[in-house]
Amino acid sequence: MKKILSGLIAGAVLSTFVSAAQAETTLRLTLQLPLKHPLGQNISSFKEEVEKESNGELKIEIFPSAQLFKDKEVPQAVASGAIEMGIASLTRFVGTVPAVDAFYVPFLFDSTEKVQAATAPGSSIRQILDPAIEKTGAKPLWYQAFGGLLY
């Protein structure tokens, strides 16, 4: 199975995708926040888009408010296959990928434009961080700012 980390700077969406050849697959996603939170709304939109683009072959079941795993447990839960997807703070990777801590250096990213440039797919920062995170059993799909704090 291919492991995928949907790295949200605001959180990381972790996922294990299975073969598209299967008729219908349900992927469970753990989220620490309620669906009404902006991150929950983002994940709900992601769910809708995935289900639409897969013509119903992929379904996503969201478990909000840390019903299944706490933030600190998500990377291991996804890497082990205990859950297919999850949102976790980027800081959860600082022990294995110390460079992710750059996003927490005060004033390093002092504008929305700098955050967007740093977190854009293919950016020079992601070219370094993404492969390092992949070694943990996850693959960043996207990063998302969470207010003035990176989560």
XYZ file of C-alpha atoms in Angstrom:
151
model
C 0.000 0.000 0.000
C 1.186 3.482 -0.768
C 1.299 5.746 2.255
C 0.424 9.401 1.699
C 0.719 12.296 4.131
C -1.416 15.185 3.306
C 0.747 17.716 4.989
C -1.275 20.628 6.100
C 0.889 23.253 7.670
C -2.156 23.695 9.765
C -2.150 19.991 10.045
C -1.087 17.023 8.060
C -3.547 14.827 6.281
C -2.172 11.327 6.349
C -3.432 8.626 4.131
C -3.077 5.109 2.838
C -4.602 4.662 -0.610
C -5.478 1.288 -2.039
C -5.736 0.138 -5.631
C -8.165 2.077 -7.806
C -9.094 -1.244 -9.385
C -11.343 -2.016 -6.419
C -15.015 -1.205 -6.940
C -15.502 0.984 -3.862
C -13.069 1.828 -1.102
C -13.792 3.697 2.108
C -10.927 5.649 3.632
C -11.248 6.677 7.257
C -9.901 10.111 8.203
C -9.209 11.273 11.735
C -9.425 14.986 12.527
C -8.714 16.585 15.906
C -11.147 19.439 15.414
C -14.898 19.652 14.814
C -16.177 19.767 11.233
C -17.353 23.356 11.808
C -13.731 24.487 12.300
C -12.022 25.890 9.154
C -9.799 22.799 8.978
C -12.867 20.594 9.266
C -14.532 22.544 6.471
C -11.387 22.134 4.344
C -11.388 18.379 4.924
C -15.105 18.197 4.126
C -14.383 19.927 0.796
C -11.496 17.497 0.192
C -13.858 14.575 0.864
C -16.441 15.922 -1.587
C -13.813 16.478 -4.291
C -12.242 13.019 -3.886
C -15.624 11.296 -4.003
C -16.684 13.320 -7.033
C -13.420 12.816 -8.977
C -13.347 9.083 -8.218
C -16.918 8.663 -9.484
C -17.873 7.231 -6.109
C -15.149 4.572 -6.093
C -13.441 6.277 -3.136
C -15.455 7.257 -0.078
C -14.029 9.180 2.853
C -15.462 8.771 6.345
C -14.401 11.626 8.637
C -14.035 11.116 12.397
C -13.847 14.661 13.866
C -12.913 15.860 17.347
C -10.148 13.259 17.881
C -12.673 10.408 18.068
C -10.089 7.894 16.859
C -6.596 9.306 17.459
C -5.042 12.282 19.193
C -2.786 14.586 17.199
C 0.417 13.000 18.519
C -0.844 9.512 17.567
C -1.830 10.254 13.961
C 1.534 9.849 12.169
C 2.112 6.406 13.700
C -1.509 5.368 13.178
C -1.279 6.166 9.471
C 2.218 4.711 9.028
C 1.088 1.462 10.674
C -2.136 1.256 8.662
C -4.352 1.581 11.749
C -6.161 4.377 9.864
C -6.039 5.430 6.251
C -5.963 9.214 6.692
C -5.494 11.810 9.377
C -4.681 15.390 10.197
C -1.716 16.023 12.430
C 0.398 18.997 13.356
C 3.481 19.369 11.216
C 5.443 19.568 14.469
C 4.734 15.864 15.002
C 7.571 15.223 12.538
C 10.188 17.411 14.234
C 11.683 14.381 16.019
C 12.411 12.585 12.746
C 12.556 15.595 10.401
C 14.007 18.498 12.445
C 13.867 20.846 9.436
C 10.050 21.107 9.736
C 10.702 23.274 12.783
C 11.655 26.085 10.374
C 7.956 26.884 10.107
C 7.950 27.736 13.798
C 10.834 30.234 13.728
C 9.287 33.585 14.713
C 8.985 36.052 11.850
C 10.692 33.784 9.278
C 7.469 33.729 7.272
C 6.209 37.223 8.027
C 3.661 37.454 5.229
C 0.978 35.355 3.628
C 2.913 35.486 0.362
C 6.007 33.949 1.967
C 3.964 31.169 3.561
C 2.237 30.424 0.254
C 5.546 30.408 -1.636
C 7.206 28.119 0.928
C 4.345 25.652 1.004
C 3.528 25.564 -2.705
C 3.956 22.184 -4.419
C 7.480 21.978 -5.812
C 8.849 24.868 -3.720
C 12.500 24.611 -2.741
C 11.478 24.067 0.897
C 9.067 21.254 0.015
C 11.694 19.663 -2.214
C 13.704 19.164 0.981
C 10.943 18.453 3.520
C 8.616 16.209 1.527
C 11.168 13.439 0.777
C 12.304 13.504 4.414
C 8.709 13.164 5.623
C 8.108 10.349 3.124
C 10.773 8.310 4.926
C 8.408 8.223 7.940
C 5.768 6.361 5.923
C 3.797 9.433 4.866
C 3.783 11.709 1.829
C 2.841 15.391 2.040
C 0.010 16.305 -0.288
C -0.501 19.891 0.807
C 0.338 22.336 3.553
C -2.147 24.786 5.001
C -1.549 27.782 7.239
C -3.507 27.913 10.462
C -3.781 31.604 11.306
C -0.550 33.123 12.498
C 0.503 29.796 13.941
C 1.571 26.684 12.096
C -0.019 23.607 13.582
